[in-house]
PDB file of C-alpha atoms and ligand atoms in Angstrom:
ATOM      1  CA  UNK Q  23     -19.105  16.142  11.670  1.00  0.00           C
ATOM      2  CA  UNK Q  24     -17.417  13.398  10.334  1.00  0.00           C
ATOM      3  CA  UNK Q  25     -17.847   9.953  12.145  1.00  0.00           C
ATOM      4  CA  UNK Q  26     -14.468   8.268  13.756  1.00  0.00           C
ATOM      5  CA  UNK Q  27     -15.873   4.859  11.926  1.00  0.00           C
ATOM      6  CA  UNK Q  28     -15.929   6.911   8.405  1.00  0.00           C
ATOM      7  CA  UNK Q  29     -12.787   8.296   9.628  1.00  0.00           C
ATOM      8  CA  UNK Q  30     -10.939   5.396   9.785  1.00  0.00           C
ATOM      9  CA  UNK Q  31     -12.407   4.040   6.784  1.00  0.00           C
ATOM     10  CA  UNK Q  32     -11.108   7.092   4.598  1.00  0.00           C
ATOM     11  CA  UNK Q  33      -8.273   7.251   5.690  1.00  0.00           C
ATOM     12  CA  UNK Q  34      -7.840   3.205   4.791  1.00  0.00           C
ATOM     13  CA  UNK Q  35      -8.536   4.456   1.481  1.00  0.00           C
ATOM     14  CA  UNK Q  36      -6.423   6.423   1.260  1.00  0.00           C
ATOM     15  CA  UNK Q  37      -3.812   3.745   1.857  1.00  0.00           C
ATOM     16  CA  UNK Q  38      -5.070   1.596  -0.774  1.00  0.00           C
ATOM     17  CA  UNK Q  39      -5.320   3.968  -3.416  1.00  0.00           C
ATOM     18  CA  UNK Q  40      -1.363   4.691  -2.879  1.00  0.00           C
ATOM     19  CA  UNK Q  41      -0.950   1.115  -2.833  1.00  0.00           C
ATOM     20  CA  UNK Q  42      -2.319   1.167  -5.877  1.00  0.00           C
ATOM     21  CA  UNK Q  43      -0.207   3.962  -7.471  1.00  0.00           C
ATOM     22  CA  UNK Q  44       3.155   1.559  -6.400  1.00  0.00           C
ATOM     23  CA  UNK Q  45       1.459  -1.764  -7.857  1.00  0.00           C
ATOM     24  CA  UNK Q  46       0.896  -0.094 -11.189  1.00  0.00           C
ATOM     25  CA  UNK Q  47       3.976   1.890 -11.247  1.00  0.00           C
ATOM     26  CA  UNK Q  48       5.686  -1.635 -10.527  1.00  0.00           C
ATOM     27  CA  UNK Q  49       3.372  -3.399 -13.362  1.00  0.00           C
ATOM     28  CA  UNK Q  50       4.669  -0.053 -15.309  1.00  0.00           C
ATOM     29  CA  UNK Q  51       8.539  -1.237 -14.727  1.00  0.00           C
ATOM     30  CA  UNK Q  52       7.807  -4.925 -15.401  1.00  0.00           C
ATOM     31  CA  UNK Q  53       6.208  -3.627 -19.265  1.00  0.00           C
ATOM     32  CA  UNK Q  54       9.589  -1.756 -20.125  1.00  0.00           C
ATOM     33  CA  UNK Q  55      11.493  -4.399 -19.172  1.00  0.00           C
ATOM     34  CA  UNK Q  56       9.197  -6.322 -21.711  1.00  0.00           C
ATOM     35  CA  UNK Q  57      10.262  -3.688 -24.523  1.00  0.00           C
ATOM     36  CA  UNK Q  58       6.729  -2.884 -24.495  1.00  0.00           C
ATOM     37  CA  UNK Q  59       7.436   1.364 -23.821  1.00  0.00           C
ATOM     38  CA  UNK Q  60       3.410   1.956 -24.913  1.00  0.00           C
ATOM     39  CA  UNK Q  61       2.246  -0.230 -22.172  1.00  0.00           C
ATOM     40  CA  UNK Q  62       4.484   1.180 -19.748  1.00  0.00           C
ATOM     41  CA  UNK Q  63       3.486   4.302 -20.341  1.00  0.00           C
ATOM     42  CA  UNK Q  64       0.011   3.664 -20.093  1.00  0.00           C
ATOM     43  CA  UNK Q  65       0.498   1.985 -16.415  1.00  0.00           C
ATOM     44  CA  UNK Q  66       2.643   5.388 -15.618  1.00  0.00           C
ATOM     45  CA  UNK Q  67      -0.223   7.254 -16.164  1.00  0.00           C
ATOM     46  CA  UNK Q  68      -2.303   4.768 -14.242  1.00  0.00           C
ATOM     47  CA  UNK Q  69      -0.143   5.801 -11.345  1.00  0.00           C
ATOM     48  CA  UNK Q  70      -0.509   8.944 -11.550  1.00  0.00           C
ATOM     49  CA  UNK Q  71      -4.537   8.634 -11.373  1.00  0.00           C
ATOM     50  CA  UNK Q  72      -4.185   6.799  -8.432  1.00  0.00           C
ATOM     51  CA  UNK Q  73      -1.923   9.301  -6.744  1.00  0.00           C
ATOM     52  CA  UNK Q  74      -4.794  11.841  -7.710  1.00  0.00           C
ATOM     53  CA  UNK Q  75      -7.020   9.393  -6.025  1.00  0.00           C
ATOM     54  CA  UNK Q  76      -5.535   9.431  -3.162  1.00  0.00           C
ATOM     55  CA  UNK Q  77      -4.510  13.185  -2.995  1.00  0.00           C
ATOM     56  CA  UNK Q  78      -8.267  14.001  -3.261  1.00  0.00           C
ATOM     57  CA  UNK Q  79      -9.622  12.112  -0.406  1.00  0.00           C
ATOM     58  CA  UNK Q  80      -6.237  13.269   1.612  1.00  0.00           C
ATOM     59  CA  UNK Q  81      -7.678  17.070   0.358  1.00  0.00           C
ATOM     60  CA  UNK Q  82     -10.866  16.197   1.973  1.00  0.00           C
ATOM     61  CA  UNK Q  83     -10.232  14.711   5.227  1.00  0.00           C
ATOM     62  CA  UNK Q  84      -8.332  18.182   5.565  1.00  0.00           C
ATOM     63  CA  UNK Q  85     -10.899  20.436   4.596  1.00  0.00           C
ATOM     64  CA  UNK Q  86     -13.354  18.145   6.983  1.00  0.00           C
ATOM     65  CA  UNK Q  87     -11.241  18.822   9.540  1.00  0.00           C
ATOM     66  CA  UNK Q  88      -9.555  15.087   9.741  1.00  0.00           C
ATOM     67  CA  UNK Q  89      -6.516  13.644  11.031  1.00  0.00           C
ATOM     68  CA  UNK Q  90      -4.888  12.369   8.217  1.00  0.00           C
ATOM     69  CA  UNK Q  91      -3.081   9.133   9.218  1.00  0.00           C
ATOM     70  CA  UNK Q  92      -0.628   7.686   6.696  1.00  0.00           C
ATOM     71  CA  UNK Q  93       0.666   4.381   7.094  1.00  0.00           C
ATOM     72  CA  UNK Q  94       3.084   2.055   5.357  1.00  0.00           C
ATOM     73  CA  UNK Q  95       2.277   0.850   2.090  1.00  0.00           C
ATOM     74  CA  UNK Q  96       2.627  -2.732   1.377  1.00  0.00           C
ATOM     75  CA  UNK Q  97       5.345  -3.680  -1.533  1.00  0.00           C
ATOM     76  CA  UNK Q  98       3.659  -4.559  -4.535  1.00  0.00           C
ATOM     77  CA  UNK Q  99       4.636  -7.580  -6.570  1.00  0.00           C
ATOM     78  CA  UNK Q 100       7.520  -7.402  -9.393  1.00  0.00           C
ATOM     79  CA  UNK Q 101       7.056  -9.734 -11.676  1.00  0.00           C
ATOM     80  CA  UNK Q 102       4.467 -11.048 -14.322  1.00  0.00           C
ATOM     81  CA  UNK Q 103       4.235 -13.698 -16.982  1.00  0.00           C
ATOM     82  CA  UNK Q 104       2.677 -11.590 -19.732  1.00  0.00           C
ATOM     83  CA  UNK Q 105       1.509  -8.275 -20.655  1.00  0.00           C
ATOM     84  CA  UNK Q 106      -2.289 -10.121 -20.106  1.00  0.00           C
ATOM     85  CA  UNK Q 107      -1.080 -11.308 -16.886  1.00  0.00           C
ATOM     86  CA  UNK Q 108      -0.810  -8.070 -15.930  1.00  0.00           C
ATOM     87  CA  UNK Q 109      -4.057  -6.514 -16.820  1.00  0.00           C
ATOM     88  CA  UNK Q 110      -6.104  -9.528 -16.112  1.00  0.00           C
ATOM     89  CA  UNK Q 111      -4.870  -8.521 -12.036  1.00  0.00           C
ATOM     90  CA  UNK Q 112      -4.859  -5.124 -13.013  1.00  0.00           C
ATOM     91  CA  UNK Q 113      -9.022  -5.604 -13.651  1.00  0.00           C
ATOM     92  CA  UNK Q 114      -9.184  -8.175 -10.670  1.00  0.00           C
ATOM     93  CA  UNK Q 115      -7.725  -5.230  -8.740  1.00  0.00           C
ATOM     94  CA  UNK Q 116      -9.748  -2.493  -9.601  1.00  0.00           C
ATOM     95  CA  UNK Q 117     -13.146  -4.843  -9.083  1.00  0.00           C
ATOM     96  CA  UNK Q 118     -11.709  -5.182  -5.703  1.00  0.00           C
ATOM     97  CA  UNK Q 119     -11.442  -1.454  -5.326  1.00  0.00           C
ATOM     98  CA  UNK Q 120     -14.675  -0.751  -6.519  1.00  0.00           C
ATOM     99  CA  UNK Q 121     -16.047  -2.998  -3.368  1.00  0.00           C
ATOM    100  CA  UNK Q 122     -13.966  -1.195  -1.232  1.00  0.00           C
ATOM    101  CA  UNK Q 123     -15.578   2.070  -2.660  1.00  0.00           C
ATOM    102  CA  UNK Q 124     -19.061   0.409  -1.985  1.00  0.00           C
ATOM    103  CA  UNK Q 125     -18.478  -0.082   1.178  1.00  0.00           C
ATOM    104  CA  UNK Q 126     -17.067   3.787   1.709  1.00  0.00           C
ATOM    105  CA  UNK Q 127     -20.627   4.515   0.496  1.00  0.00           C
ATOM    106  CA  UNK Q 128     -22.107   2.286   2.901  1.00  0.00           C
ATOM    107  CA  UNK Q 129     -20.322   3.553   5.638  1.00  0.00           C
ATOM    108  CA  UNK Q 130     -21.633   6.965   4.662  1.00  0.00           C
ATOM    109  CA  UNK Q 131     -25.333   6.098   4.503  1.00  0.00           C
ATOM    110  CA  UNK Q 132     -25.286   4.773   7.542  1.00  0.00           C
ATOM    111  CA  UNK Q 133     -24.058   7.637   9.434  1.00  0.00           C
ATOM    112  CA  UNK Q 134     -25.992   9.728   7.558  1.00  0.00           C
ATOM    113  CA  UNK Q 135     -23.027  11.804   6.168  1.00  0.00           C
ATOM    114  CA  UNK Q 136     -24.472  13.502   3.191  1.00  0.00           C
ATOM    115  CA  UNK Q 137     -21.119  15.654   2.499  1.00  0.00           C
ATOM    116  CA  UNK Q 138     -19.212  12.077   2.246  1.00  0.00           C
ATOM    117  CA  UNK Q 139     -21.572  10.545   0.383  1.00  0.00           C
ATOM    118  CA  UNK Q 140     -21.896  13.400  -2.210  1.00  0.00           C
ATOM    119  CA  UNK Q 141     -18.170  13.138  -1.897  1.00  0.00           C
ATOM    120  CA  UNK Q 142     -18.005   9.470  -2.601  1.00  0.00           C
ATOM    121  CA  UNK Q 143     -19.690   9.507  -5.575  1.00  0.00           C
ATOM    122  CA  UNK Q 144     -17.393  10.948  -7.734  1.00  0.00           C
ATOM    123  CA  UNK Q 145     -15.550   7.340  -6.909  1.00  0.00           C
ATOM    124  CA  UNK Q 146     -18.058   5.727  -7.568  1.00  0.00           C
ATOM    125  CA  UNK Q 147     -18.400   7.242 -11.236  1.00  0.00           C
ATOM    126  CA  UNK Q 148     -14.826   6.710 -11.276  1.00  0.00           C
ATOM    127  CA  UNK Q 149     -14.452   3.056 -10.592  1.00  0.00           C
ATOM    128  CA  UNK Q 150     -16.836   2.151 -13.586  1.00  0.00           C
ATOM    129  CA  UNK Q 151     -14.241   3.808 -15.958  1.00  0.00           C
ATOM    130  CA  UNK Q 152     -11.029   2.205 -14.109  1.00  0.00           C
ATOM    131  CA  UNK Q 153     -12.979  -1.546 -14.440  1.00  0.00           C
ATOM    132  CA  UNK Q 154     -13.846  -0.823 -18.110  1.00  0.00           C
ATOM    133  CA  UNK Q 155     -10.143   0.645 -19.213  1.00  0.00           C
ATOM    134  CA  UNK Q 156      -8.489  -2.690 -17.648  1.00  0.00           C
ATOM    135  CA  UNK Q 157     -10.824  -5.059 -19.032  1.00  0.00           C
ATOM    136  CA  UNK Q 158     -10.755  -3.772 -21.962  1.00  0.00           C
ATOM    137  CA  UNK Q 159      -6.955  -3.821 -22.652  1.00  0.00           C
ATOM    138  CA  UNK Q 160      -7.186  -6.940 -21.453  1.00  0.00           C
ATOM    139  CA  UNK Q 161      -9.489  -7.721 -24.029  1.00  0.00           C
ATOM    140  CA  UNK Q 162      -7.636  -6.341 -26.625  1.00  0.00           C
ATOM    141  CA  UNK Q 163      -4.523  -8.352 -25.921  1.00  0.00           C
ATOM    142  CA  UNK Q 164      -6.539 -11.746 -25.821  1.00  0.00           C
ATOM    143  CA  UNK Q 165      -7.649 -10.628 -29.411  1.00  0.00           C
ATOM    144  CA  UNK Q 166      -4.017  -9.418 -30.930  1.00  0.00           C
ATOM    145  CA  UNK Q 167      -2.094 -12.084 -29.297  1.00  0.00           C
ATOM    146  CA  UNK Q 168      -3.486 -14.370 -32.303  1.00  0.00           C
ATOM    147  CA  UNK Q 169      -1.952 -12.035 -34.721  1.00  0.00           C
ATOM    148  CA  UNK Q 170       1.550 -11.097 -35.688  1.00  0.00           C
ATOM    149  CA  UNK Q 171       2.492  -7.598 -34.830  1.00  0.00           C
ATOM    150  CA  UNK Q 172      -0.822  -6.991 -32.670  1.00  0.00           C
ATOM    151  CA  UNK Q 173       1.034  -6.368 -29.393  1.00  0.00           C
ATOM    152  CA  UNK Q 174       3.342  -3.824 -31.501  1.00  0.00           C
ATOM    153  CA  UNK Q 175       0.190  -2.113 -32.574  1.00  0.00           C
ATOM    154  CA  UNK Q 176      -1.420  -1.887 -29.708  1.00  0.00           C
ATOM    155  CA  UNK Q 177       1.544  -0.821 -27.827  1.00  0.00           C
ATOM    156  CA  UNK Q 178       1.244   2.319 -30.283  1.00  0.00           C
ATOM    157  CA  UNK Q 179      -1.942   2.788 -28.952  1.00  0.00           C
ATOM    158  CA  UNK Q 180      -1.316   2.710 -25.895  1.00  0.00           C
ATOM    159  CA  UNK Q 181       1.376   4.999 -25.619  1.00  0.00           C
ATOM    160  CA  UNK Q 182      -1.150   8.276 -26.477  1.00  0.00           C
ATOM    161  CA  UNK Q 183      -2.602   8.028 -23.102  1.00  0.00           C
ATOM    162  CA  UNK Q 184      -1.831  11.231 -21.089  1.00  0.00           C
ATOM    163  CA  UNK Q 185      -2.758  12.568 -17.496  1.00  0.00           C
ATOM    164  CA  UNK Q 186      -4.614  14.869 -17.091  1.00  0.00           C
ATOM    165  CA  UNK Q 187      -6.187  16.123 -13.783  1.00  0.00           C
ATOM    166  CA  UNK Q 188      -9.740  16.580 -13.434  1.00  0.00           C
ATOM    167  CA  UNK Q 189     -10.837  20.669 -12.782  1.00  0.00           C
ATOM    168  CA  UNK Q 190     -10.696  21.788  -9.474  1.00  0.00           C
ATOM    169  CA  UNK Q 191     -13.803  20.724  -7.647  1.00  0.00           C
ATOM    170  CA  UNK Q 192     -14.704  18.262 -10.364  1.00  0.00           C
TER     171      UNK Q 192
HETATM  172 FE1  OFO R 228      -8.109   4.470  -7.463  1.00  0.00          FE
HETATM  173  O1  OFO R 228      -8.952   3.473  -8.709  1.00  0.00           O
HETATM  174 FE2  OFO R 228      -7.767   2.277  -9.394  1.00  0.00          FE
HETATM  175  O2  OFO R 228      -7.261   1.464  -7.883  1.00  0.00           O
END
């Protein structure tokens, strides 16, 4: 049985990954208006991970036999200097997230909620990858900006990502 303190914290989560779906769907907005359609696309398919994100712990609060409580999601911000602008807070972000995440964890151990923290750990995995993507686009654009046509170049390789959804159970 699920704790009301672990609860409450999931369901938190849940917020905050659908906050992050709108902030990066917003970053994805503020890219096409840059004419930079490989970036945008990149951040669309950001949004959809984090509307997987928080579909998944949704799907298990159900299956635990939860209340899901959904609650209003803050608007994100509209508008950014630069395309490094926005991954530099688009890392900053997801390093917050990852804490948040930690602290899911925590919560877990300390109740002694193996099925959550067996749960959690597929976040856990997760949050390395969503850390390493953003700082290393943002990488990438401190290195091209010093060359002509690098943002063009890496907007074409940006614009391969796809979504796909991890298998069932996964
Ligand atoms: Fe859901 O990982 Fe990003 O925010």
């Amino acid at each position: 049985m699920m704790s009301k303190k672990m609860a409450d914290a999931i369901n938190e989560q849940i917020n905050a990954e659908f906050y992050s779906a709108f902030l990066y769907l917003s970053m994805a907005t503020k890219l096409e208006d840059m004419t930079l359609p490989g970036f945008a696309k990149w951040m669309r398919v950001q949004y959809e991970e984090e509307v997987f994100h928080g579909m998944k712990l949704l799907d298990h609060m159900v299956e635990r036999g939860q209340r899901v409580h959904l609650r209003d999601i803050a608007a994100p911000p509209v508008e950014w200097a630069s395309p490094l602008e926005i991954f530099s807070e688009a890392y900053e972000h997801e390093v917050k997230v990852t804490e948040m995440i930690n602290n899911l964890v925590r919560t877990a151990m300390d109740d002694n909620d193996f099925a959550t923290n067996q749960f959690l750990l597929w976040y856990v995995e997760e949050q390395v990858e969503e850390e390493d993507n953003t700082s290393t686009i943002r990488d990438k654009i401190k290195l091209v900006n010093e060359m002509p046509g690098g943002l063009y170049m890496l907007d074409k390789e940006l614009a391969a990502r796809t979504f796909t959804p991890p298998p069932a159970g996964a």
